[in-house]
Amino acid sequence: MRTSPRCIFRCLLIVSILLGLVSNSSAIEYFETSNGLSYPQWEGGHTEIEMADLNLDGHIDLISIGDHGSPYINTQEHGVMVYFNDGTGRSWSVHQNGNFGYGGICVGDVNDDGLPDIGYGMHHNYSSNDFGDQLIEVALGDGSGQNWTPWDDGLASQGEDYGMFACDFGDVDNDGDLDIASTSFGSGNPLMIYLNNGDGTWTHSQAVTTGNCSMIVFFGDINKDGNLDVASSYQNGSVFFGNGDGTFFNAMYNLPGSYCYGLSLGDVDNDGGMDISFVNNGNPEVWTFDESAVQWINNTGNLPTGSYGYTHLCDMNADGFCDLAATSSGTVTVWTGNGAGNWSFAASYVIANDPDCYFEAFRVGGDADHNGYPDIVHLTDEGSWINSYNHLRFYRESSLPTSLTCFPVFPGGGELFPVGSVRFTDWLSAVPEGLGESTVDIHLSTTGPAGPWTPVAENVPNNGRLQWIIPEVTTSANCFLKYTVTAGAFTVEAETPLAFTIVSSGVPNVQIILRPMNPPVQIPAAGGSFDYNVEVNNNSGSPQNCNVWIDVTLPGGSVVGPVVNASATIPTGMIERTRTQLVPENAPTGTYSYNSYVGIYPNAIWSSSSFDFEKLGYGDNLSLAGWLTYGEPFEFNENQCTLSPSSFILNGCHPNPFNPSTTISFELSGTAQVRLDVYDIRGRSVGVGLAPTRQYPAGHNAITFDGSHLPSGIYIYRIQAGEYTGSGKMLLLK
């Protein structure tokens, strides 16, 4: 029987996506496709523009409630303004509804009916009816993107009297529905948080800060504790960590100043937590958050200085690294990142109509033309100062897709999601013209990338974003999403690159106890070691998937580690492990704390235990080097206290970052066949310098990986020992 070329092509596409062979070019370029965006003529002032599929046709639309001219001030702007995409990202048609405006907007499903709803803050609440008569509102959509029903009782109830503006949706209390944040119009009101009661009423939760602001707000989990945090440009603080109940606390820590202009959130270092970009004295800066040290790390690297306004973090070239887009006078510039503070100029364009224009709104992220790359929309104030007015402009990335692809964006690995909370998942998908409309199926595995898979959503529009409620599953740090995109006769699959965590409701009754074998522990000046015992008691009534990790608090208060971070399935009852910790010669003199934790690394701690030891001589190296530990593996077997011959614990790699080689160490409880594979961030095997599959003995083992032939970047290593696998990230920095 002869196989058709179409069938062969489909099979090749599936294999290519699974193996990570289909990828987008790293070169990016933008050109304007603003046909239809000139009506109605905008007037002046700030606004907020969102990219979202409002009519569920699989194509990204644009939505706003206008600038200073809305409603009907020197313009025909009014109410909710939706610019519908023609399906190619080349032409737009507007539909307006309402008699209000001048503010910000957000999109999400607030009543869990599967249809897009909107939240908005405004300065011109001029409506004579319920649709548009208060400064913060939420309205339900009917799936057309044209009709909206007020669902807003209790919003703007705290004396907001000057004007609200930018908004964002997020489940800040993890109860399964979207809550809302809204900023003030420049000054006069603080950042307001309202909780969704699920019936069209809202309860005020917190007024986070006061003072002047630049009308931006984003939700995102920065410190990876499973609770959404909030970032908003205010003069008295711009970053606030959530407590999981709708309240927040200041988390500026060591960020420069207190007013982060033009901010954005994105996972720059690929650790599963959001990081921040902003403008400081005109200069774009990027800072990542270190959860262990509870401080911000300057990742600005070689970004240029200048006079910039807005920033936005997004993977613009779909290579797995977060990039930075920023605005300056009449210009948009994109730098690609490598996760370690190295930024490369990638693209820029100038507003030809007015190269000195001022940006009034800026947003990136939606793929309007389905070429697999994010696009850019902004509002620019163009013309001489006395006659200037705003122009809405859309710039799409210029690449033409040649094959059907899918690229997971969020989650990417390392995130923590509480069961029952609402979260979003994002992806990019290239769909060549001629294949027709595309849909996506999304499935969840809590047991690793091999499945089994349970449906999250099936046959939904391939528009790059899905809102989902985290299902009731047993706590697992080995969760993956699989995306299956179908267009015509073609299908591709892709999975999240690394595992994320789902935490079940409540804290399991699991206790950890850490004891030194021969106290008191005193380490001589020349260095030494001590033996210790870890006891884990699982009294929850069922096996628990979790992490066991250990770190070391130095005499000065800084932390080394984790020196151990093991995935574990803990059976009911009690398990003990005995290990040895090496203390290097150059560790400083003084008293140390040796700390153990059980839970979901790094912030969901179910139980902890520690003991002190003393170093009698002085050293000055506070790095991880030399802090090695070995002994009985931490990876517990679910059905018995002893480990099966093929089980193992992956201790990670050292050094990391590395140049050009690093050592990946692991422990076996019995002889096993071991294989090492290394992939780039796109999932492509590097194919050179790998250890062949061979038999390794029980105990501590190591494989050296040589990356001298590879460019700088993040790589994923995967070790298979019998039926068990483990993986991690490593950074090659040349």
XYZ file of C-alpha atoms in Angstrom:
734
model
C 0.000 0.000 0.000
C 1.320 3.426 -0.911
C 1.460 6.031 1.856
C 0.315 9.520 0.887
C 2.719 12.467 1.215
C 0.190 14.144 3.540
C 0.268 11.148 5.893
C 4.071 11.021 5.804
C 4.279 14.758 6.521
C 1.887 14.437 9.455
C 3.925 11.610 10.960
C 7.138 13.565 10.510
C 5.575 16.586 12.189
C 4.495 14.543 15.195
C 7.917 12.920 15.540
C 9.659 16.260 15.088
C 7.654 17.961 17.806
C 8.096 15.062 20.202
C 11.846 15.097 19.617
C 12.039 18.889 19.655
C 13.380 19.078 16.087
C 10.895 21.658 14.802
C 11.938 25.083 16.008
C 11.569 28.693 15.062
C 14.409 30.816 13.813
C 15.960 33.062 16.453
C 15.884 36.083 14.111
C 12.873 38.317 14.658
C 11.541 41.305 12.761
C 8.357 43.369 12.999
C 6.200 45.254 10.548
C 3.022 47.231 11.047
C -0.413 45.809 10.264
C -2.762 48.434 11.716
C -5.479 48.416 9.068
C -8.769 49.210 10.819
C -7.171 50.590 13.986
C -7.511 54.236 12.901
C -11.235 54.342 13.685
C -12.381 55.743 15.933
C -9.672 58.394 16.118
C -8.171 58.329 19.608
C -7.596 61.530 21.552
C -4.861 61.687 24.236
C -3.619 60.300 27.534
C -2.860 56.820 28.851
C -4.843 53.630 28.387
C -4.405 49.860 28.683
C -4.763 47.434 25.781
C -5.121 43.677 26.189
C -4.636 40.908 23.641
C -7.259 38.177 24.049
C -9.616 36.017 22.001
C -12.897 37.739 22.860
C -15.171 35.882 20.402
C -13.481 32.468 20.789
C -12.674 32.076 17.113
C -9.071 31.103 17.876
C -7.606 34.499 16.945
C -6.250 37.194 19.244
C -8.320 40.405 19.386
C -7.522 43.775 20.983
C -9.605 45.314 23.771
C -9.577 48.632 25.623
C -11.920 51.220 27.103
C -10.137 54.096 25.415
C -8.021 57.077 26.354
C -8.995 60.576 27.539
C -11.483 60.970 24.685
C -13.717 58.116 25.824
C -16.643 58.613 25.841
C -17.305 61.065 23.024
C -14.744 63.763 23.914
C -13.203 65.027 20.661
C -13.640 61.493 19.310
C -16.151 58.680 18.781
C -14.521 56.450 21.426
C -16.943 54.999 23.956
C -17.235 52.073 26.343
C -15.688 48.664 25.754
C -13.768 48.806 22.472
C -12.988 45.443 20.843
C -10.933 45.332 17.652
C -11.649 41.945 16.081
C -8.855 40.167 14.221
C -9.583 39.086 10.651
C -7.730 35.834 11.398
C -4.414 36.912 9.903
C -3.394 39.768 12.191
C -3.404 42.088 9.186
C -6.773 43.828 9.523
C -9.102 44.783 12.379
C -12.723 45.895 12.836
C -13.987 47.678 15.936
C -17.147 47.169 17.977
C -17.991 49.543 20.851
C -20.512 49.164 23.659
C -21.128 51.548 26.578
C -20.925 55.179 27.622
C -17.756 55.371 29.737
C -14.008 55.043 29.398
C -10.468 56.303 29.920
C -8.853 53.517 31.884
C -7.495 49.996 31.916
C -8.893 46.547 31.267
C -8.284 42.822 31.896
C -9.804 39.624 30.502
C -10.720 36.341 32.191
C -13.621 34.046 33.045
C -14.931 35.295 36.403
C -18.041 33.064 36.643
C -16.546 29.833 35.258
C -18.914 29.507 32.300
C -16.127 29.181 29.729
C -16.745 32.618 28.187
C -14.397 35.635 28.355
C -15.397 38.333 30.833
C -13.783 41.701 31.495
C -12.734 43.871 34.414
C -11.904 47.539 34.053
C -11.046 50.656 36.023
C -11.950 54.067 34.661
C -11.759 57.799 35.090
C -14.921 58.641 33.117
C -17.784 56.698 34.734
C -20.363 58.746 32.850
C -22.965 56.066 32.165
C -26.533 56.609 33.362
C -27.036 52.881 33.943
C -25.259 50.030 35.742
C -22.952 49.390 32.789
C -20.297 52.050 33.329
C -21.436 54.039 36.377
C -18.672 53.135 38.871
C -14.896 53.437 38.887
C -14.174 49.674 38.980
C -16.427 47.206 37.206
C -16.637 43.599 36.025
C -18.930 42.552 33.168
C -19.831 39.099 31.864
C -19.415 38.280 28.192
C -21.633 36.102 26.010
C -18.815 34.789 23.801
C -19.397 37.300 21.024
C -17.045 39.993 22.333
C -19.827 42.521 21.778
C -22.305 42.203 24.634
C -21.561 42.685 28.331
C -23.652 42.269 31.496
C -22.625 44.094 34.712
C -21.466 41.757 37.494
C -19.938 44.287 39.834
C -21.801 44.823 43.123
C -19.375 45.863 45.848
C -16.602 47.066 43.546
C -15.292 50.632 43.964
C -16.943 50.688 47.390
C -14.015 52.035 49.428
C -14.241 55.712 48.643
C -12.498 55.621 45.268
C -13.303 59.143 44.195
C -10.798 60.329 41.619
C -10.435 57.564 39.081
C -9.146 54.017 38.821
C -7.176 52.611 35.938
C -5.145 49.491 35.079
C -6.615 46.134 36.142
C -5.611 42.490 36.316
C -7.405 39.252 37.192
C -5.923 36.560 39.426
C -7.060 34.036 42.028
C -5.339 35.640 45.011
C -7.155 33.546 47.650
C -6.875 30.237 45.730
C -10.601 29.520 45.984
C -11.297 28.745 42.328
C -12.432 32.105 40.941
C -10.719 35.214 39.606
C -10.278 38.240 41.851
C -9.373 41.727 40.647
C -6.745 44.389 41.281
C -7.096 47.968 40.080
C -4.673 50.878 40.279
C -5.404 54.524 40.759
C -5.432 57.132 38.012
C -1.988 58.550 38.786
C -2.778 59.348 42.420
C -5.611 59.735 44.897
C -6.389 56.080 45.565
C -4.240 53.091 46.508
C -4.001 49.787 44.659
C -7.317 48.067 45.431
C -7.831 44.297 45.746
C -11.371 42.879 45.605
C -12.322 39.214 46.118
C -14.857 37.445 43.903
C -17.765 35.967 45.871
C -18.921 33.954 42.849
C -22.387 35.495 42.661
C -21.760 38.906 41.116
C -20.756 40.496 44.406
C -17.253 41.455 45.484
C -15.598 41.991 48.865
C -12.790 44.487 49.399
C -9.688 42.719 50.610
C -6.861 45.228 50.863
C -5.655 48.666 49.841
C -2.013 47.837 49.221
C -0.197 51.166 48.908
C -0.690 54.883 48.398
C 0.872 57.687 46.384
C 1.455 58.417 42.752
C 1.541 55.560 40.246
C 2.101 54.888 36.554
C -1.073 52.863 35.989
C 0.323 49.331 35.591
C -0.575 46.171 37.518
C 0.301 42.486 37.098
C -0.369 39.337 39.123
C 2.224 36.538 39.233
C 3.825 34.146 41.717
C 7.283 35.618 42.318
C 8.476 33.642 45.359
C 7.069 30.272 44.223
C 4.907 29.677 47.288
C 1.758 29.002 45.234
C 0.191 32.367 46.128
C -0.179 35.126 43.560
C 1.828 38.286 44.201
C 1.138 41.713 42.736
C 3.373 44.306 41.078
C 2.229 47.852 40.386
C 4.225 51.036 39.837
C 3.666 53.059 43.022
C 5.977 55.578 44.635
C 5.667 53.874 48.032
C 6.409 50.368 46.860
C 5.839 48.384 43.688
C 6.095 44.672 44.625
C 3.895 42.914 47.158
C 3.841 39.220 48.087
C 0.522 37.484 48.613
C -0.440 35.531 51.716
C -2.943 33.366 49.845
C -5.956 35.003 51.499
C -6.230 38.199 49.474
C -3.792 40.200 51.601
C -0.284 41.300 50.654
C 2.942 42.613 52.213
C 5.734 44.782 50.848
C 8.446 42.757 49.071
C 10.705 45.440 47.610
C 13.600 44.178 49.797
C 16.804 45.338 48.072
C 15.251 46.647 44.830
C 16.544 50.141 44.038
C 14.198 52.888 45.180
C 10.521 52.286 45.740
C 8.987 53.332 42.410
C 9.402 50.794 39.585
C 8.278 52.634 36.445
C 7.039 50.726 33.388
C 7.278 47.354 35.129
C 6.493 43.861 33.864
C 6.700 40.292 35.228
C 8.251 37.230 33.571
C 10.349 34.182 34.467
C 13.801 35.387 33.447
C 15.915 32.657 35.101
C 13.552 29.767 34.252
C 13.128 28.685 37.876
C 9.320 28.758 37.888
C 8.996 32.085 39.700
C 8.199 35.459 38.166
C 10.923 38.111 37.984
C 10.647 41.832 37.269
C 11.719 44.406 34.707
C 11.310 48.161 35.113
C 12.843 51.506 34.264
C 15.179 53.142 36.796
C 16.255 56.707 36.004
C 15.445 56.038 32.355
C 17.438 52.795 32.206
C 15.853 49.353 31.692
C 16.646 46.941 34.516
C 15.861 43.263 35.123
C 15.931 41.675 38.583
C 15.370 38.021 39.482
C 14.178 36.852 42.884
C 16.256 34.468 45.010
C 13.823 32.564 47.229
C 16.541 31.025 49.428
C 18.232 34.335 50.243
C 14.940 36.286 50.166
C 16.450 39.028 48.043
C 16.481 40.372 44.515
C 19.426 39.704 42.172
C 20.343 42.292 39.552
C 20.137 40.515 36.191
C 20.360 43.693 34.114
C 23.731 42.623 32.748
C 24.663 44.437 29.549
C 21.335 46.170 28.854
C 21.952 49.678 27.544
C 21.261 52.904 29.378
C 18.965 55.503 27.888
C 15.593 57.122 28.230
C 13.029 54.315 28.293
C 9.382 54.232 29.362
C 7.662 50.830 29.279
C 9.246 47.379 29.602
C 7.723 43.977 28.937
C 9.203 40.530 29.645
C 8.247 37.852 27.120
C 9.914 35.067 25.130
C 9.862 37.004 21.860
C 11.876 34.516 19.750
C 10.388 31.324 21.238
C 13.707 29.834 22.332
C 12.796 29.124 25.956
C 14.409 32.258 27.416
C 12.597 35.369 28.574
C 13.409 38.432 26.468
C 12.864 42.136 27.058
C 10.927 44.615 24.946
C 11.072 48.300 25.841
C 9.929 51.668 24.539
C 11.922 54.856 24.174
C 11.223 58.029 22.222
C 9.404 56.794 19.108
C 11.167 53.425 19.211
C 10.494 49.849 20.309
C 13.539 47.650 20.986
C 13.776 43.944 21.753
C 16.725 42.243 23.440
C 16.892 38.472 23.700
C 18.086 36.969 26.973
C 19.909 33.816 28.038
C 18.657 33.629 31.620
C 21.945 34.803 33.117
C 22.005 38.538 32.486
C 23.389 38.440 28.951
C 21.185 40.414 26.566
C 21.531 40.640 22.798
C 19.965 43.240 20.549
C 17.409 41.421 18.398
C 15.111 43.940 16.724
C 13.840 47.508 16.763
C 11.533 49.749 14.818
C 10.724 53.445 14.760
C 7.277 55.022 14.501
C 7.709 56.589 11.070
C 4.885 59.090 11.525
C 6.628 60.677 14.533
C 10.067 59.333 15.544
C 9.900 61.375 18.761
C 6.444 60.234 19.872
C 5.494 59.251 23.414
C 4.074 55.837 24.321
C 0.752 55.865 26.183
C 0.240 52.068 26.292
C 2.409 49.038 25.492
C 1.681 45.307 25.487
C 3.306 42.206 23.978
C 2.547 38.501 24.091
C -0.360 37.585 21.823
C 0.301 35.835 18.504
C -2.290 37.434 16.204
C -1.099 35.857 12.942
C -0.340 32.345 14.227
C 3.293 32.324 13.133
C 4.526 31.080 16.514
C 5.921 34.407 17.740
C 4.474 37.081 20.052
C 3.361 40.387 18.542
C 3.272 43.977 19.834
C 0.504 46.546 20.284
C 0.862 50.101 21.562
C -0.691 53.541 21.656
C 1.555 56.471 20.724
C 0.982 60.195 21.129
C 2.088 61.602 17.764
C 2.338 65.120 16.358
C 3.216 68.540 17.745
C 2.302 69.087 21.365
C -0.629 71.364 20.740
C -2.121 69.224 17.950
C -0.934 65.752 18.940
C -3.263 62.805 19.364
C -2.963 59.079 19.984
C -2.544 56.369 17.355
C -3.277 52.694 17.991
C -0.673 50.586 16.174
C -0.107 46.849 15.858
C 3.203 45.255 14.852
C 3.373 41.572 14.084
C 6.477 39.442 13.868
C 7.216 38.883 10.186
C 8.149 35.180 10.002
C 6.028 32.938 7.804
C 5.373 29.512 9.352
C 6.260 26.512 7.233
C 4.965 23.782 9.533
C 2.471 23.266 12.322
C 4.190 23.717 15.698
C 3.386 24.110 19.371
C 5.657 25.703 21.955
C 4.652 25.611 25.668
C 5.242 28.946 27.416
C 3.667 28.654 30.889
C 4.097 26.659 32.990
C 7.684 25.955 32.028
C 8.818 24.033 35.102
C 9.319 24.842 38.784
C 5.944 26.517 39.348
C 3.722 25.602 42.320
C -0.075 25.522 41.961
C -2.513 24.866 44.843
C -5.342 22.433 44.155
C -8.610 24.271 43.513
C -6.990 27.536 42.407
C -7.497 29.215 39.029
C -4.421 29.591 36.836
C -3.667 30.253 33.164
C -1.600 28.168 30.779
C 0.022 29.800 27.742
C 1.514 28.426 24.541
C 2.578 29.573 21.062
C 1.491 27.741 17.939
C 2.522 28.287 14.332
C -0.229 27.418 11.828
C 0.682 27.802 8.140
C -1.927 29.418 5.927
C -4.011 26.842 4.120
C -4.332 24.417 7.029
C -7.588 25.994 8.204
C -8.740 26.612 11.752
C -6.833 24.907 14.554
C -7.821 23.561 17.968
C -5.897 22.291 20.968
C -6.337 19.512 23.523
C -4.558 19.928 26.865
C -3.886 17.016 29.208
C -2.264 16.732 32.648
C 0.098 14.118 34.045
C 1.042 14.087 37.734
C 3.457 11.179 37.338
C 5.967 12.500 34.825
C 6.203 13.036 31.076
C 5.250 9.445 30.282
C 1.729 9.897 31.669
C -0.924 8.659 32.183
C -2.710 11.800 30.978
C -6.060 13.188 32.099
C -7.991 15.851 30.139
C -7.821 19.503 31.151
C -9.560 20.823 28.034
C -10.346 19.314 24.653
C -11.083 20.830 21.250
C -10.703 24.420 22.475
C -9.598 27.345 20.267
C -5.880 27.439 19.568
C -5.566 31.028 20.791
C -2.543 30.620 23.074
C -4.213 30.828 26.492
C -6.471 28.634 28.629
C -7.886 29.340 32.067
C -8.137 26.186 34.187
C -8.902 25.164 37.752
C -6.133 23.044 39.255
C -7.782 19.626 39.744
C -8.020 17.707 42.999
C -4.993 15.416 42.786
C -2.479 14.058 45.253
C 0.419 16.407 45.866
C 3.015 15.873 43.137
C 6.232 17.615 42.106
C 6.255 15.694 38.802
C 3.439 17.387 36.866
C 3.418 18.078 33.118
C 0.959 19.500 30.591
C 0.712 18.069 27.086
C -0.635 20.224 24.242
C -2.031 18.549 21.120
C -2.690 21.012 18.293
C -4.802 19.924 15.323
C -5.223 21.828 12.051
C -6.962 20.006 9.253
C -5.272 16.631 8.827
C -2.179 17.634 10.788
C -1.433 17.162 14.492
C 1.514 18.081 16.704
C 2.225 17.487 20.384
C 4.405 19.295 22.902
C 4.925 19.066 26.665
C 6.056 21.477 29.327
C 9.875 21.253 29.348
C 10.265 20.489 33.070
C 8.006 19.430 35.921
C 5.838 21.783 37.936
C 4.178 21.094 41.283
C 0.560 20.734 42.346
C -0.087 20.900 46.088
C -3.213 19.252 47.464
C -5.476 20.978 49.938
C -4.112 21.268 53.460
C -0.717 20.261 54.833
C -0.146 16.493 55.071
C 0.785 15.159 58.505
C 4.394 14.396 57.619
C 7.164 15.193 60.102
C 10.935 15.313 59.607
C 13.509 14.929 62.411
C 17.220 15.633 61.893
C 19.801 14.338 64.399
C 23.639 14.373 64.508
C 25.078 10.906 65.091
C 27.797 12.006 67.540
C 26.966 15.358 69.129
C 28.300 17.913 69.719
C 29.589 18.295 66.169
C 32.909 20.178 65.913
C 34.789 20.461 62.622
C 38.551 21.169 62.749
C 40.131 24.079 60.878
C 41.368 21.698 58.177
C 37.772 20.643 57.410
C 36.072 17.341 58.046
C 32.734 15.598 58.098
C 29.920 14.490 60.338
C 27.293 11.752 60.171
C 23.628 12.520 60.604
C 20.282 10.745 60.667
C 17.055 11.867 58.983
C 13.762 10.426 60.225
C 10.554 11.020 58.284
C 7.202 10.098 59.819
C 4.204 9.945 57.483
C 1.057 9.928 59.614
C -1.264 11.148 56.847
C -2.725 7.729 56.095
C -1.522 7.578 52.472
C 1.795 7.812 50.570
C 2.917 11.385 49.917
C 4.821 12.741 46.902
C 7.112 15.522 48.097
C 10.666 16.823 48.407
C 13.252 16.355 51.132
C 15.915 19.042 51.118
C 18.766 20.254 53.328
C 20.614 23.549 53.472
C 23.256 25.108 55.691
C 23.012 28.471 57.458
C 26.488 30.029 57.763
C 27.706 32.002 60.801
C 26.960 35.296 59.043
C 23.372 34.279 58.280
C 23.698 33.486 54.571
C 22.588 30.103 53.281
C 24.461 27.438 51.301
C 22.433 24.967 49.360
C 20.304 23.124 49.159
C 23.082 20.560 49.523
C 20.383 17.912 49.087
C 17.124 18.259 47.159
C 15.462 14.906 46.542
C 12.076 13.954 45.141
C 10.451 11.339 47.350
C 7.371 9.165 47.630
C 7.007 8.599 51.360
C 4.973 5.567 52.458
C 2.907 5.619 55.614
C 4.891 5.013 58.772
C 8.473 5.921 59.631
C 11.608 5.882 57.462
C 15.204 6.630 58.469
C 18.254 7.535 56.385
C 21.877 7.955 57.521
C 24.249 10.206 55.580
C 27.556 12.024 55.816
C 28.146 15.756 55.298
C 31.551 17.114 54.253
C 32.576 20.561 55.538
C 35.315 22.199 53.421
C 38.528 23.607 54.865
C 37.799 27.129 53.690
C 34.431 27.331 55.470
C 34.546 30.209 57.989
C 34.860 29.654 61.707
C 31.757 29.865 63.865
C 28.422 28.199 64.573
C 26.369 26.738 61.709
C 22.790 25.517 61.489
C 22.147 22.309 59.518
C 18.526 22.431 58.323
C 16.224 19.781 56.867
C 12.770 20.207 55.323
C 9.979 18.049 53.950
C 7.285 19.469 51.668
C 7.319 20.913 48.161
C 10.574 22.739 47.458
C 11.257 25.579 48.074
C 8.419 27.258 49.998
C 5.715 24.727 50.844
C 7.303 23.421 54.037
C 5.306 20.755 55.865
C 7.875 20.205 58.595
C 11.469 21.200 59.380
C 14.223 20.245 61.795
C 17.789 21.414 62.437
C 20.837 21.148 64.664
C 23.951 23.273 65.184
C 27.579 22.434 64.561
C 30.789 24.399 64.978
C 33.763 25.049 62.684
C 36.916 25.650 64.736
C 39.128 27.290 62.105
C 38.674 30.117 59.636
C 38.043 30.070 55.908
C 36.536 32.594 53.541
C 34.672 30.637 50.846
C 30.898 30.868 51.174
C 30.128 29.045 47.931
C 28.582 25.615 47.466
C 31.956 24.152 46.474
C 33.033 21.444 48.903
C 29.685 21.081 50.647
C 29.138 17.494 49.486
C 26.907 14.941 51.156
C 26.539 11.217 50.502
C 25.041 8.084 52.014
C 21.662 6.378 51.931
C 19.493 7.828 49.144
C 16.526 10.029 49.999
C 14.267 8.707 47.247
C 11.905 6.527 49.268
C 10.045 3.548 47.855
C 6.289 3.675 48.280
C 5.759 0.062 49.352
C 8.835 -0.789 51.371
C 11.548 0.846 53.429
C 14.409 -0.557 51.345
C 15.112 0.701 47.864
C 14.733 -1.413 44.754
C 18.006 -2.121 42.870
C 17.177 0.259 40.043
C 16.121 3.275 42.106
C 18.422 6.256 42.444
C 18.817 9.796 43.689
C 20.023 12.539 41.367
C 22.173 14.960 43.375
C 22.511 17.532 40.588
C 25.533 18.920 38.812
C 28.546 20.877 40.016
C 29.709 23.424 39.123
C 26.550 25.109 37.888
C 26.945 27.474 36.023
C 29.876 25.714 34.340
C 32.508 26.245 31.640
C 33.225 24.020 29.844
C 32.483 20.888 31.904
C 30.366 19.887 34.878
C 29.908 16.709 36.895
C 26.456 15.193 37.301
C 26.386 13.009 40.409
C 23.878 10.381 41.430
C 23.506 7.502 43.854
C 22.310 3.969 43.221
C 21.067 1.512 45.813
C 22.043 -1.326 43.489
C 23.783 -2.004 40.189
C 21.868 -0.490 37.261
C 22.160 0.485 33.604
C 22.509 4.277 33.455
C 22.103 6.587 30.472
C 22.727 10.342 30.278
C 20.993 12.550 27.711
C 21.412 16.321 27.387
C 19.061 18.623 25.467
C 18.942 22.326 24.720
C 16.006 24.402 25.935
C 14.037 23.532 22.775
C 14.324 19.818 23.522
C 16.935 19.053 20.850
C 19.626 16.539 21.779
C 23.078 18.115 21.745
C 24.293 14.762 20.465
C 27.997 15.091 21.305
C 30.048 14.245 24.356
C 27.453 12.070 26.101
C 28.289 9.029 28.184
C 27.062 5.788 26.591
C 24.637 3.590 28.433
C 26.580 1.326 30.761
C 26.313 -0.425 34.085
C 27.153 1.515 37.235
C 27.695 0.016 40.716
C 25.725 0.747 43.878
C 26.689 3.875 45.773
C 27.888 7.295 44.685
C 28.574 7.755 40.953
C 29.290 10.685 38.648
C 29.361 11.487 34.936
C 31.306 14.432 33.534
C 29.611 16.388 30.770
C 31.818 18.407 28.407
C 30.066 21.415 26.862
C 33.068 22.916 25.076
C 31.350 22.382 21.701
C 28.141 24.159 22.732
C 27.106 27.825 22.953
C 26.219 29.457 26.255
C 22.724 28.683 27.440
C 20.460 26.560 29.611
C 20.561 22.809 29.008
C 18.429 20.030 30.413
C 20.114 16.831 31.521
C 18.221 13.585 31.953
C 19.558 10.462 33.646
C 17.781 7.149 33.268
C 18.694 4.410 35.745
C 16.706 1.300 34.987
C 13.048 2.298 35.137
C 13.753 5.513 37.029
C 14.544 8.910 35.554
C 15.621 12.279 36.883
C 16.319 15.600 35.229
C 17.552 19.095 35.962
C 18.789 22.343 34.451
C 22.378 23.446 34.022
C 23.767 26.718 32.723
C 26.763 26.828 30.378
C 28.293 30.291 30.647
C 31.288 30.977 28.403
